[in-house]
Structure formats: C-alpha cells, structure tokens
C-alpha cells in the first residue's frame, strides 16, 4: 500500500459540514468568428483537428432531447464522393468522430499528415452541403436511439445524468447527451436542418489543430472555418428552473443492473477559477486514491473498472462539478461512501503535511497528463478551456498551477466545495417496472 | 505424499545462490531512450526474454508471479508498485509466451527515478516472501477475472491446439490450482535467471533529456539478449475444439504465419489483419453484420520470432453459420484486390497504424516488443516516415498480399469455440423438439 493510501485509510470517521461559498465562475466569452489555435508536435505520427461548434445540449428544445446528437450523426452520414462522410474520410486515410456536451458539439478529425488536407476538405464539403432528408435523419435517429438505450443501461451514465440534470438545471445543458427514444422519435428533418442552420456557425466556434503540423493542417483549418457561416448561434434554451446546489439531497432510480451504484455530486470550480487547480488535486486525491485503497490487492495499478470507487471532474460545462462514484459490483458502496466522508473530513479539518501534499499533487499531475495523452484529448482540453473563457494558455499552465497549490489552499477548497453533495443512487430494478 | 517435481528441487538449490551484490546495477543488454514532444508523460518499460512457463518443466504462471513478486517487494525503497503510483504513474505487468513486460507510465519528471529503481529492483532482484504473498493474492484475482475474458480463454485454447511444444502452447495466466503449486524458492530462482540485466531490454520514451538518461543507464548496451529466442513448433492440421466457458459464446481462429525475419510477408499479414478484422470496416465484420449484428470481431497478426500468428476472434456468437461466414471472408483475400479497393485499404491501414503509435506508451510498447523479437528497426514508426516498416507497408501490392494470404491462410487453422453450458443445454433442447 502506498504512503498516500495508508494515510487515507487511517483517517478518522466523521465530517464537519459548513455552508459552501462558491467561487465566481468565469464569464462566458463573447462570441467571435471561428478561432483557430495550433498546438502541434513536429514528430507526431498523425495530424488532428478538434472542431467545436456552439451546438450543445443547451440549444436543443427539451421535447427534442437528442437533437444535437442526431444532427452530428446525420452530418457524418452525409454522402460525399458517393459514400457517407465518415467512410470517405477513412478511404483517404483518416477518421472522424463527434461528441455532444452541455454547451457544444465537437468533432475530431484525424488523418495521416500527407492526407489531412483531403480529409478536412471532405469534412468542409459536408458542412457546406449536409444531407438532412427523411432517410438520413431516420438513420441518424436510429443510431442515436441505440446509443441512448446503451447509456440508459449504464449505471454510471444514469447516475451522472441524474446529477447533471440538477446542477445544470437553468438550461437544457443537463439533458442526456443521446436523448431518449420518446423525444428522438419526435425529431423531424426540419428540426435537424433548423438546428444545424442556427448553431453550426463561426461565432463561438473554435478549431484546435494538434499533432503533426504543416500546410495540410493550415489549409484544412481554413477550409473548415470558411465553411461555417459568420453569424452568432441560436439562443440558449432557458428552463425557468433554478439550479439545485449540492446539499445532501438524494435522487434514486432503478435500472436493469446487477448491483447498486452511488454517485456523489459536488459543485466544483470551473477552469479559470483560482480554485480549479486545488479542486483538481482534491478530485484526484479523493477518487483515485480511495479507489486504489479499496481495490482488490493488485500489484499492477488497478484499472478504472476494477476500482470500487472512482472520480470524474466534469469541467466540460460551466458551472462544473466533481462526481465520486461507488460501484456496488466491485465492493460495498456504503463502505466507499463512508471512506470518502472520512477523507473529506480529514482534508477540511487540518492542512496536509508537505509530504502528503506532494503525493497528492503527483496523483493529480499524473491524472491530468493521462487525460491529455492522445492528440484527440489534448486538442479537446485546449479548446474546452478556451471555450470556457480560461484562456489560450490555460492548458499549458495547469501543471504549474497544481505544483503551486499550498496546504492551506487545499484545505479551504475542500471546505468550500466538498462538504456538501447530492447523492444519486441507481438500484437494480428487481422486478420493478 | 506427492514427490516434489524436479524443477522445484532445482529451484530450491538455485534460490540459495546469493543475490547480486550491492554494486552498481549491471548494464542492460539493450537500452533505448527516446525524447518526447507531446505532453510530459513518459513510458518506462523493462522487457525480459523469458518463457512464461519457466526454464524447465512447464510451470504455468511462474513468470507472471515472479514479475509481480518483484514489484510488490520492498527494494531499496518502497515497493516499485507503490512508488510508481506515488509518483502519479500507473504500473502494469504483462506476460507473453516468451517475454515479460514491466511498464510504468509516469510524469516525465519521474521517469529517470523510476527507470533506475525498476532496473535495480528487477536485476538484483528485490524479492521478499512478503512480496511473493502479495503477488500471489494479486495473480489469484487476475486469474479469476481471466476465466470470464473471451480473449484470454480463446487464446489459451487456440495456442494449445496450434503448437506441439514450447511456451506458446501454454496459458500465461495460471489456474488457481497451478498458482497454488508455485513455491517461493522456484519463483526466486526464476527471477534470478530471467531478470538479469544482460537479459533485459530497457525502453524509455518521453523524457526531455534522453542522452543524459541513456548515459545514466550505462549506454545502449551490447545489443545481445542473454536468453535465446523461444521456439514453439506448430502442429499441422490441428483439430477444432468446443468448450463450456462462461466467457462464451465466442469463436476463434489461429493461423501460423510468417516469421519476423520475413518482414515483407509479416507486413502483408498486418495489412490483411487490418483489412479483415477491423471491428467496424473489416470484411469479416461486414460479413457478419446482417447474420449476427451483436457479434464483435477483433484480431491481429502477432509478429513473433517464428512463426507469427494471425488471431481472429468473434465474441457474442459461436454458431456454425458465423464460423462459415468468417471463413469465407478470410478465404476471399487469396484473390488480389482490385487497385482502387487496395489503395483505399492500404491508406486506412497505414492511418490506423500511425494512429496507434501516438502516445509515449504505444511507442515504448512497440520498441520493446520488436527488440525482444530481434528486430528493433522494424518497429512501426521507428525511423519516422522513412522507417523500415512504413517503407514496406507503402510498397505492398495486391498480388503480393494475395500470395501471402494463399501461402499462410490456406492451412487448416486452429479453431476454438466457447459455449456456456446454459446455451449448450438450450440448443440440445431445441434439437430434441
């Protein structure tokens, strides 16, 4: 057992609760024409480009939940050179994927350096002339409905979605990324065309080039940027509801799963906040180290799926959140929750020693580096921080900011954000409808 | 009382030999250090050429247990497994039929320390009874997990059929009974022989100051790995097997392919593996899509000293119809592809190859593997765009690829099916109706 894990399991049980004082989240940046940022590496084997458009969940109507994903999927199926875009890009030696988040949709295009310009040109041509006829929208809807069904059977995704729906309650950003079968069935070709026309625009779009640079990347970035019309995105859909701050509430649901899952959700500082580096350290410390401490006695570092406890920092949206989850299939979730409480109590009651803090920082540094290890991940992190108003250089400065966290900062951040949480519990259905 | 196996007696005697002195760590046979130009995350890997079943009578699991025992033992400082995690890294230990890989992915700032400690702990070796006990508990959990892993179960059966003798014939992971039969003295004896510095390949990728680390590790080495290459002889015309297994339903094929020395043919097999077995676009996956939509296809050409092995796996369906459809798709590549199809497939294959070597860990994995197999310069992307592998990949032709398929894919493959008992009973009941 590591020094850090020994320290964690020796913490005393109990917690002192205090009212949270949330740090001010950074203001959303003003919409501007598409921004292009490069973070290239001369020796990288492939070239990548992350394209963010302001077409997130927060711009789709609640009764069309899943629309943002259907639009992105339909774009990938748009015929280019006689075959769907995704296949056309594969034929030239590349790939394209997408993900829908609360406040944006992002596409990742990657190819061999010598064929990147061709791949980008294909993507741009689909942006200029997307196919949203009934058959295309039907096929895209079927794909998205299948993904929704799959997420609905994943206890972690369900628990996370339950928590997102409350802390992002002021807009539709907390809707599930893939929607649900009932709302997807309502989506028409007109909805798809309208959402695309309104939100696949240059203002607020960000293009991050990464991996091998060169003329192919530069030309590709320009071509894709030029394919986005220079106007602002449609309005964010306001729900009229107030956000529910983490405050020891419980949300419970049932699914066809073999064991219960518990998800603890904490309000957390967004990128750009002075508390963000300390919160990164805390998230890593609580989730990863507790997970390791309670994991089976592996000599190799246990994989995420082998740990009874894990954590995620949801900084893809502003406001942001941290979740700590306990997997009932890998251990007793009540033990996991009690251990988390013990650790939080210790973190809030006194500053860590320098030795303990340096171990915690090493964990956070390692976790952050693994999160940006691939060209896709790196380009997403850079673009996401820029989109959230943290600045072009923010990603490059995160490691130094982690290194500068002091014991007092860690303690005050733990007190500010980690004493209150919302609990989402996903239980086996066991005969319930 | 059962007589003690000769191997265990010999091991006891060898274990009495003194551990290496506390003098400077001997130089590895082969040390490769590469700088990184991406995020400061480094991969530190130690590879040893050693049979998974030991050097004498087959002792299944001995290499796995020995490698984990060293990582769990108190060395000069804390155990390597704990040290890596305390530095924010992740340790993994993987055993192949003829080699052992110890891999630590750590922040680049910790790479130098981890490389020195790992080399020191393994080559002395640091191995205590306490570490041995911890490793046995760890391997027991892994062995239990492997019972439900279709890939592990298919490989075990396919390789047992395909090879008459040699380490490839045996599983790398022991059963609980086999694990219980391994005793400390024989594990210690194995470690002393397998983990010698002169039998080690050290690979570090992603450090800032490569020349300094290379000098600290004693230079590039004499390039001669102490232990000989292990030879496993294939059986002509293996018989298919079908077993009850909770890992099923699953189906696998294994074909003996060209040796690594025939680099052109081995590259053609890599191309064929991608063309046939890509999980989305491969021709086997396409052939099964309408027949068995839930079936997942995977596989690879494993570049080994002699012979290489093309492994084909279908998880989710082990029916005769799936077997026949997969066999037809494999047989079809004996005819040359038309020029346009070939060019598209070649571009996709080279792209996926390059995509897979973008992280420090992926580069280190490739360098370690190909060096142990005796062909460092053939590692994909070694030498960049002008490297040996990429030149061969670009020079492939439809006729040559078809000729390689005809030579290696027309022999009777090993075939294994995993069918859970519950499914077998259901099928029998339906047959009886």
XYZ file of C-alpha atoms in Angstrom, chain A residues 1-6 40-46 87 90-95 97 108 110-115 118 146 288 292 296-304 306-307 358-359 362-367 369-370 372-376 378 399, chain B residues 35 37-41 64 67-69 71-72 78 81-82 84-93 105-108 131 134-135 137-139 141-142 145 278 280-281 286 293 343-345 347-348 350-352 354-355 357-359 363 381 385 394:
120
model
C 0.000 0.000 0.000
C 1.379 3.410 -0.891
C 2.075 6.123 1.660
C -0.902 8.060 0.343
C -3.273 5.111 0.519
C -2.078 4.330 4.052
C 1.429 20.973 -32.980
C 4.214 18.460 -32.325
C 6.722 18.033 -35.139
C 7.316 14.327 -34.546
C 3.680 13.251 -34.113
C 2.660 10.433 -36.474
C -0.777 11.886 -37.311
C -16.351 6.359 -44.839
C -11.489 6.604 -43.880
C -10.785 5.965 -47.563
C -8.280 8.805 -47.702
C -6.577 7.604 -44.513
C -8.298 9.216 -41.565
C -11.205 9.127 -39.153
C -15.868 11.205 -34.557
C -12.428 15.249 -34.010
C -7.575 12.892 -37.687
C -5.511 11.696 -40.658
C -2.025 10.915 -41.817
C -0.194 14.227 -42.283
C 0.053 13.785 -46.041
C -3.694 13.248 -46.449
C -8.054 15.913 -48.228
C -29.410 2.915 -29.805
C -8.284 7.840 -7.317
C -6.927 2.307 -5.015
C -8.585 -5.754 -4.787
C -4.932 -6.421 -3.887
C -3.490 -5.875 -7.349
C 0.217 -5.315 -7.792
C -0.399 -3.599 -11.131
C -2.306 -0.327 -10.836
C -5.997 -1.277 -10.938
C -7.922 -0.162 -13.995
C -10.880 2.175 -13.530
C -11.529 -2.686 -11.188
C -11.858 0.030 -8.568
C 3.351 16.441 -2.711
C 1.970 12.909 -3.087
C 1.774 13.843 -8.089
C -1.519 11.944 -8.405
C -3.278 14.954 -9.890
C -0.386 15.655 -12.251
C -0.378 12.068 -13.477
C -4.140 12.044 -13.941
C -1.302 14.158 -18.118
C -3.103 10.923 -18.906
C -4.257 14.792 -22.466
C -2.008 11.948 -23.638
C -3.567 11.486 -27.071
C -3.783 14.162 -29.751
C -7.559 13.997 -29.555
C -5.029 17.314 -25.875
C 0.610 21.562 -14.227
C 12.664 12.069 -26.191
C 7.447 16.163 -27.946
C 3.924 15.802 -26.594
C 2.610 16.205 -23.043
C 5.326 15.469 -20.440
C 4.203 11.903 -19.833
C 3.633 -13.697 -14.002
C 7.324 -10.384 -12.113
C 4.562 -9.272 -9.744
C 6.516 -10.515 -6.708
C 7.156 -5.204 -7.994
C 5.444 -5.949 -4.659
C 9.253 1.216 -1.097
C 4.295 -0.854 -7.480
C 3.723 1.704 -4.709
C 5.103 4.308 -9.355
C 1.655 5.164 -8.029
C 3.057 7.658 -5.528
C 4.765 9.445 -8.416
C 1.405 9.763 -10.167
C 2.010 6.861 -12.521
C 0.475 3.524 -13.387
C 2.271 0.217 -13.381
C 1.307 -2.766 -15.482
C 2.916 -6.170 -15.754
C 3.594 5.386 -17.363
C 4.658 8.333 -15.232
C 5.035 12.119 -15.393
C 8.255 12.756 -17.327
C 6.110 -9.504 -1.796
C 1.046 -10.110 -2.089
C 1.746 -11.050 -5.692
C -3.089 -12.687 -3.993
C -2.963 -10.301 -6.941
C -2.443 -13.028 -9.537
C -7.722 -12.194 -8.624
C -6.399 -11.698 -12.152
C -11.028 -12.482 -13.972
C -11.113 -4.047 -38.137
C -16.152 -1.694 -37.944
C -14.883 -1.823 -41.502
C -19.110 -6.769 -42.649
C -25.471 -7.959 -35.576
C -5.348 1.660 -52.363
C -8.211 2.612 -50.027
C -7.476 -0.310 -47.721
C -4.379 4.130 -46.751
C -6.761 3.111 -43.969
C -1.346 2.954 -42.602
C -3.501 5.587 -40.914
C -4.633 3.190 -38.181
C 0.115 5.598 -37.173
C -2.901 6.434 -35.002
C 1.626 4.868 -32.074
C 0.856 8.427 -30.988
C 1.445 8.080 -27.240
C 5.864 3.813 -28.885
C 7.223 4.381 -36.892
C 8.173 8.349 -42.138
C 3.738 1.517 -48.668
